[in-house]
Amino acid sequence: MATSIALPGDDLTAYLTAYVAEMAFGTEEPEVVVDRYHTPDILWLSDGHPMDRNRLVAHAKPSRKNVTQCTVDVMSTLASGERVAARYTVTATMRTGRTIATEIYMFGNLAPDGRLHRVDAITRDLPQPKEAAPEDVSGH
């Protein structure tokens, strides 16, 4: 599923939405997707936990198996030279029917070719949506 390719240095919003979709639902090997958007020596720190290229690739396998729907809502992005930042949410519906929503604050450094070289991300789980209470149609 090669969508229009937007490198992080060209269009951060397009990258965030394309990368998540390609990793979760793409038909290309995860290595191809990771390499398209990141340098071979990528270091992605998520809440202090480091992921290199191999761990990013490995992260795709459970996603492709368990995620049935996924949306990315980008609230804001900022780019200045080789630095980028974004605040966005990823909402995933799992095969079990459970929905997981995560807010992400991402700060990245770009390589000269526009791919990400390093990412520092802070995440927080968003509360599960509550089921709406049945409307009181009795007039009371």
Short mmCIF file of C-alpha atoms in Angstrom, two decimals:
data_model
loop_
_atom_site.label_atom_id
_atom_site.label_comp_id
_atom_site.label_asym_id
_atom_site.label_seq_id
_atom_site.Cartn_x
_atom_site.Cartn_y
_atom_site.Cartn_z
CA MET A 1 0.00 0.00 0.00
CA ALA A 2 2.36 2.72 -1.11
CA THR A 3 0.43 5.92 -0.57
CA SER A 4 1.73 9.25 -1.74
CA ILE A 5 5.10 9.34 -0.09
CA ALA A 6 5.66 12.34 2.15
CA LEU A 7 8.87 12.31 4.09
CA PRO A 8 8.74 13.69 7.62
CA GLY A 9 10.85 16.66 6.51
CA ASP A 10 8.44 17.50 3.68
CA ASP A 11 5.02 17.10 5.34
CA LEU A 12 4.94 15.86 8.91
CA THR A 13 1.15 15.43 9.02
CA ALA A 14 1.14 13.32 5.85
CA TYR A 15 4.04 11.24 7.19
CA LEU A 16 2.28 10.54 10.51
CA THR A 17 -0.93 9.37 8.85
CA ALA A 18 0.79 7.39 6.06
CA TYR A 19 3.36 5.71 8.32
CA VAL A 20 0.76 4.49 10.82
CA ALA A 21 -1.53 3.21 8.04
CA GLU A 22 1.30 1.49 6.17
CA MET A 23 2.66 -0.18 9.30
CA ALA A 24 -0.77 -1.40 10.43
CA PHE A 25 -2.41 -2.31 7.11
CA GLY A 26 0.23 -2.17 4.39
CA THR A 27 1.14 -4.97 2.05
CA GLU A 28 4.82 -4.02 1.84
CA GLU A 29 7.28 -5.62 4.22
CA PRO A 30 7.61 -3.53 7.41
CA GLU A 31 11.36 -3.10 6.71
CA VAL A 32 10.54 -1.28 3.48
CA VAL A 33 8.12 1.05 5.27
CA VAL A 34 10.51 1.81 8.15
CA ASP A 35 13.39 2.47 5.75
CA ARG A 36 11.26 4.79 3.60
CA TYR A 37 10.72 7.24 6.45
CA HIS A 38 13.67 6.66 8.81
CA THR A 39 17.44 6.42 8.57
CA PRO A 40 19.02 2.98 9.17
CA ASP A 41 20.35 4.16 12.54
CA ILE A 42 16.98 5.53 13.74
CA LEU A 43 16.61 5.84 17.50
CA TRP A 44 13.00 6.19 18.64
CA LEU A 45 12.60 6.78 22.37
CA SER A 46 9.00 6.33 23.46
CA ASP A 47 8.52 7.24 27.11
CA GLY A 48 12.22 6.55 27.56
CA HIS A 49 12.09 3.08 25.97
CA PRO A 50 14.48 2.89 23.00
CA MET A 51 13.50 1.34 19.70
CA ASP A 52 15.98 0.89 16.89
CA ARG A 53 15.12 -0.08 13.32
CA ASN A 54 14.66 -3.77 14.19
CA ARG A 55 12.27 -3.01 17.06
CA LEU A 56 10.23 -0.64 14.87
CA VAL A 57 9.96 -3.40 12.26
CA ALA A 58 8.97 -5.96 14.90
CA HIS A 59 6.28 -3.57 16.19
CA ALA A 60 4.41 -3.91 12.87
CA LYS A 61 3.75 -7.64 13.13
CA PRO A 62 1.37 -7.52 16.14
CA SER A 63 -0.25 -4.37 14.75
CA ARG A 64 -1.01 -6.06 11.45
CA LYS A 65 -2.42 -9.07 13.28
CA ASN A 66 -4.51 -7.29 15.92
CA VAL A 67 -5.59 -3.85 14.63
CA THR A 68 -8.76 -3.73 12.54
CA GLN A 69 -9.14 0.05 12.29
CA CYS A 70 -6.84 2.95 13.06
CA THR A 71 -7.08 6.72 12.82
CA VAL A 72 -4.51 9.44 13.33
CA ASP A 73 -5.65 12.91 14.35
CA VAL A 74 -2.84 15.45 14.09
CA MET A 75 -3.54 18.49 16.27
CA SER A 76 -0.34 20.44 15.59
CA THR A 77 3.04 20.20 13.93
CA LEU A 78 6.10 22.41 13.89
CA ALA A 79 9.22 22.27 11.75
CA SER A 80 12.40 24.30 12.10
CA GLY A 81 15.44 23.26 10.10
CA GLU A 82 16.25 19.67 11.01
CA ARG A 83 13.86 19.63 13.96
CA VAL A 84 10.18 18.65 13.92
CA ALA A 85 7.51 18.32 16.57
CA ALA A 86 3.93 17.08 16.59
CA ARG A 87 1.01 16.51 18.92
CA TYR A 88 -1.36 13.82 17.69
CA THR A 89 -3.59 10.96 18.75
CA VAL A 90 -3.70 7.43 17.43
CA THR A 91 -6.96 5.55 17.99
CA ALA A 92 -6.89 1.84 17.21
CA THR A 93 -9.70 -0.68 17.29
CA MET A 94 -8.41 -4.13 18.13
CA ARG A 95 -9.68 -7.44 16.78
CA THR A 96 -11.22 -8.02 20.23
CA GLY A 97 -13.36 -4.90 19.79
CA ARG A 98 -11.42 -2.89 22.38
CA THR A 99 -10.46 0.65 21.39
CA ILE A 100 -7.11 2.10 22.45
CA ALA A 101 -6.48 5.83 22.15
CA THR A 102 -3.04 7.33 22.75
CA GLU A 103 -2.01 10.97 22.73
CA ILE A 104 1.55 11.46 21.50
CA TYR A 105 3.94 14.38 21.82
CA MET A 106 6.77 13.76 19.35
CA PHE A 107 10.04 15.66 18.92
CA GLY A 108 12.29 14.58 16.08
CA ASN A 109 15.57 15.25 14.33
CA LEU A 110 15.77 14.90 10.56
CA ALA A 111 18.58 13.61 8.40
CA PRO A 112 19.58 15.82 5.44
CA ASP A 113 17.37 13.69 3.13
CA GLY A 114 14.20 14.46 5.18
CA ARG A 115 13.90 11.10 6.93
CA LEU A 116 13.74 10.88 10.73
CA HIS A 117 17.02 10.15 12.47
CA ARG A 118 15.89 10.41 16.10
CA VAL A 119 12.53 10.68 17.86
CA ASP A 120 11.73 11.46 21.47
CA ALA A 121 8.06 10.76 22.19
CA ILE A 122 5.95 11.16 25.28
CA THR A 123 2.66 9.28 25.30
CA ARG A 124 -0.42 9.04 27.45
CA ASP A 125 -3.34 6.69 27.23
CA LEU A 126 -6.64 8.47 26.78
CA PRO A 127 -9.67 7.29 28.75
CA GLN A 128 -11.90 4.72 27.15
CA PRO A 129 -15.06 6.29 25.77
CA LYS A 130 -17.98 5.66 28.07
CA GLU A 131 -21.06 4.07 26.65
CA ALA A 132 -23.84 6.58 26.30
CA ALA A 133 -26.59 6.14 28.83
CA PRO A 134 -29.93 5.28 27.30
CA GLU A 135 -32.02 8.38 26.74
CA ASP A 136 -34.92 8.86 29.09
CA VAL A 137 -37.80 9.05 26.67
CA SER A 138 -40.48 8.75 29.33
CA GLY A 139 -40.49 12.49 29.99
CA HIS A 140 -39.23 12.16 33.59
#
